[in-house]
């Protein structure tokens, strides 16, 4: 069983930065972030493979968002978000997959409870 607990959400002005964290315990082979804005479908942001550390990003996240994990136990997942825009306002979810995934193939079996990010103009 994988347990995921996000933290680090909050309110920020456009152009600002936030770093989200996710404590991830249990068996997993890849970890990632999704978000869901009001009235929209949940969308994938990025994921990282547990072994090797390869990363993949959605087009909108490339260059602004950085996914990483702690180097020791690899039980903390991060999402550094820079140059935030009002359209980045959403609930952000941490997720875990039990297999190593190629880009755009991340298929989570476990989800965190989500953390709210609000970006004001």
mmCIF file of C-alpha atoms in Angstrom:
data_model
loop_
_atom_site.group_PDB
_atom_site.id
_atom_site.type_symbol
_atom_site.label_atom_id
_atom_site.label_comp_id
_atom_site.label_asym_id
_atom_site.label_seq_id
_atom_site.Cartn_x
_atom_site.Cartn_y
_atom_site.Cartn_z
ATOM 1 C CA UNK A 1 0.000 0.000 0.000
ATOM 2 C CA UNK A 2 1.322 3.429 -0.951
ATOM 3 C CA UNK A 3 0.542 6.468 1.169
ATOM 4 C CA UNK A 4 0.856 9.959 -0.271
ATOM 5 C CA UNK A 5 0.569 13.221 1.658
ATOM 6 C CA UNK A 6 0.952 16.566 -0.106
ATOM 7 C CA UNK A 7 1.955 19.872 1.438
ATOM 8 C CA UNK A 8 3.133 23.289 0.341
ATOM 9 C CA UNK A 9 0.105 24.676 -1.423
ATOM 10 C CA UNK A 10 -1.099 28.197 -0.843
ATOM 11 C CA UNK A 11 -1.758 31.552 -2.439
ATOM 12 C CA UNK A 12 0.759 33.473 -4.501
ATOM 13 C CA UNK A 13 0.735 36.374 -6.928
ATOM 14 C CA UNK A 14 1.319 35.874 -10.621
ATOM 15 C CA UNK A 15 5.002 35.528 -11.374
ATOM 16 C CA UNK A 16 5.722 33.996 -7.996
ATOM 17 C CA UNK A 17 6.918 30.538 -7.034
ATOM 18 C CA UNK A 18 5.772 27.659 -4.859
ATOM 19 C CA UNK A 19 7.258 24.300 -4.004
ATOM 20 C CA UNK A 20 4.950 21.391 -3.344
ATOM 21 C CA UNK A 21 6.076 18.363 -1.393
ATOM 22 C CA UNK A 22 4.666 14.861 -1.182
ATOM 23 C CA UNK A 23 5.606 12.249 1.372
ATOM 24 C CA UNK A 24 5.448 8.899 -0.428
ATOM 25 C CA UNK A 25 5.799 5.640 1.490
ATOM 26 C CA UNK A 26 5.264 2.104 0.265
ATOM 27 C CA UNK A 27 6.092 0.272 -2.940
ATOM 28 C CA UNK A 28 6.209 2.472 -6.036
ATOM 29 C CA UNK A 29 8.197 2.691 -9.244
ATOM 30 C CA UNK A 30 7.180 6.147 -10.449
ATOM 31 C CA UNK A 31 5.755 9.268 -8.855
ATOM 32 C CA UNK A 32 4.059 12.222 -10.412
ATOM 33 C CA UNK A 33 1.893 15.283 -10.125
ATOM 34 C CA UNK A 34 -1.523 16.071 -11.545
ATOM 35 C CA UNK A 35 -3.786 19.067 -11.145
ATOM 36 C CA UNK A 36 -7.465 19.798 -11.482
ATOM 37 C CA UNK A 37 -8.893 23.256 -11.957
ATOM 38 C CA UNK A 38 -12.555 24.031 -11.245
ATOM 39 C CA UNK A 39 -14.771 22.713 -14.016
ATOM 40 C CA UNK A 40 -11.903 20.996 -15.806
ATOM 41 C CA UNK A 41 -10.575 17.463 -16.043
ATOM 42 C CA UNK A 42 -7.605 16.349 -14.029
ATOM 43 C CA UNK A 43 -4.418 16.789 -16.069
ATOM 44 C CA UNK A 44 -0.994 15.260 -15.793
ATOM 45 C CA UNK A 45 1.874 17.641 -15.039
ATOM 46 C CA UNK A 46 4.997 15.510 -14.749
ATOM 47 C CA UNK A 47 6.353 12.254 -13.417
ATOM 48 C CA UNK A 48 9.670 10.795 -12.345
ATOM 49 C CA UNK A 49 10.786 7.197 -12.428
ATOM 50 C CA UNK A 50 11.976 5.867 -9.078
ATOM 51 C CA UNK A 51 14.942 4.023 -10.562
ATOM 52 C CA UNK A 52 17.176 6.171 -12.688
ATOM 53 C CA UNK A 53 15.275 9.376 -12.039
ATOM 54 C CA UNK A 54 14.141 10.008 -15.614
ATOM 55 C CA UNK A 55 11.501 12.722 -15.847
ATOM 56 C CA UNK A 56 8.732 13.698 -18.229
ATOM 57 C CA UNK A 57 6.698 16.899 -18.406
ATOM 58 C CA UNK A 58 3.499 18.074 -19.985
ATOM 59 C CA UNK A 59 4.074 20.833 -22.519
ATOM 60 C CA UNK A 60 2.606 23.546 -20.295
ATOM 61 C CA UNK A 61 4.944 22.584 -17.452
ATOM 62 C CA UNK A 62 8.176 22.358 -19.429
ATOM 63 C CA UNK A 63 10.547 25.140 -18.421
ATOM 64 C CA UNK A 64 8.434 26.434 -15.516
ATOM 65 C CA UNK A 65 7.914 23.372 -13.320
ATOM 66 C CA UNK A 66 10.568 20.982 -12.023
ATOM 67 C CA UNK A 67 9.846 17.571 -10.516
ATOM 68 C CA UNK A 68 12.400 15.961 -8.243
ATOM 69 C CA UNK A 69 12.748 13.534 -5.367
ATOM 70 C CA UNK A 70 14.996 13.489 -2.328
ATOM 71 C CA UNK A 71 18.230 11.630 -2.970
ATOM 72 C CA UNK A 72 18.312 9.613 0.249
ATOM 73 C CA UNK A 73 15.246 7.445 0.740
ATOM 74 C CA UNK A 74 13.420 8.806 -2.289
ATOM 75 C CA UNK A 75 10.293 9.118 -0.182
ATOM 76 C CA UNK A 76 9.737 12.810 -0.769
ATOM 77 C CA UNK A 77 8.558 14.115 -4.101
ATOM 78 C CA UNK A 78 8.792 17.788 -4.988
ATOM 79 C CA UNK A 79 7.280 20.067 -7.575
ATOM 80 C CA UNK A 80 8.992 23.427 -7.925
ATOM 81 C CA UNK A 81 6.703 25.848 -9.734
ATOM 82 C CA UNK A 82 8.064 29.136 -11.055
ATOM 83 C CA UNK A 83 6.569 32.006 -13.042
ATOM 84 C CA UNK A 84 3.110 31.020 -11.861
ATOM 85 C CA UNK A 85 0.076 32.221 -13.781
ATOM 86 C CA UNK A 86 -3.559 32.590 -12.720
ATOM 87 C CA UNK A 87 -4.395 29.635 -14.967
ATOM 88 C CA UNK A 88 -2.186 27.465 -12.747
ATOM 89 C CA UNK A 89 -4.822 27.775 -10.024
ATOM 90 C CA UNK A 90 -5.957 24.242 -9.206
ATOM 91 C CA UNK A 91 -5.869 21.438 -6.697
ATOM 92 C CA UNK A 92 -2.558 19.649 -7.113
ATOM 93 C CA UNK A 93 -2.333 15.901 -6.532
ATOM 94 C CA UNK A 94 0.598 13.631 -5.921
ATOM 95 C CA UNK A 95 0.271 10.149 -7.452
ATOM 96 C CA UNK A 96 2.161 6.868 -7.541
ATOM 97 C CA UNK A 97 2.443 4.124 -10.121
ATOM 98 C CA UNK A 98 3.699 0.591 -9.499
ATOM 99 C CA UNK A 99 5.647 0.430 -12.761
ATOM 100 C CA UNK A 100 8.321 2.464 -14.488
ATOM 101 C CA UNK A 101 6.618 4.519 -17.193
ATOM 102 C CA UNK A 102 7.646 6.153 -20.412
ATOM 103 C CA UNK A 103 6.588 9.706 -21.095
ATOM 104 C CA UNK A 104 2.809 10.203 -21.348
ATOM 105 C CA UNK A 105 2.211 6.679 -19.977
ATOM 106 C CA UNK A 106 2.011 7.451 -16.291
ATOM 107 C CA UNK A 107 -0.885 5.423 -14.863
ATOM 108 C CA UNK A 108 -1.284 6.036 -11.133
ATOM 109 C CA UNK A 109 -2.743 3.465 -8.801
ATOM 110 C CA UNK A 110 -2.505 5.690 -5.738
ATOM 111 C CA UNK A 111 -3.431 9.313 -5.089
ATOM 112 C CA UNK A 112 -2.876 11.899 -2.400
ATOM 113 C CA UNK A 113 -5.630 14.065 -1.000
ATOM 114 C CA UNK A 114 -4.583 17.174 -2.938
ATOM 115 C CA UNK A 115 -3.360 20.627 -2.024
ATOM 116 C CA UNK A 116 -4.817 23.911 -3.248
ATOM 117 C CA UNK A 117 -2.713 26.359 -5.236
ATOM 118 C CA UNK A 118 -4.208 29.765 -5.953
ATOM 119 C CA UNK A 119 -2.460 32.285 -8.197
ATOM 120 C CA UNK A 120 -3.827 35.825 -8.228
ATOM 121 C CA UNK A 121 -3.276 38.373 -10.966
#
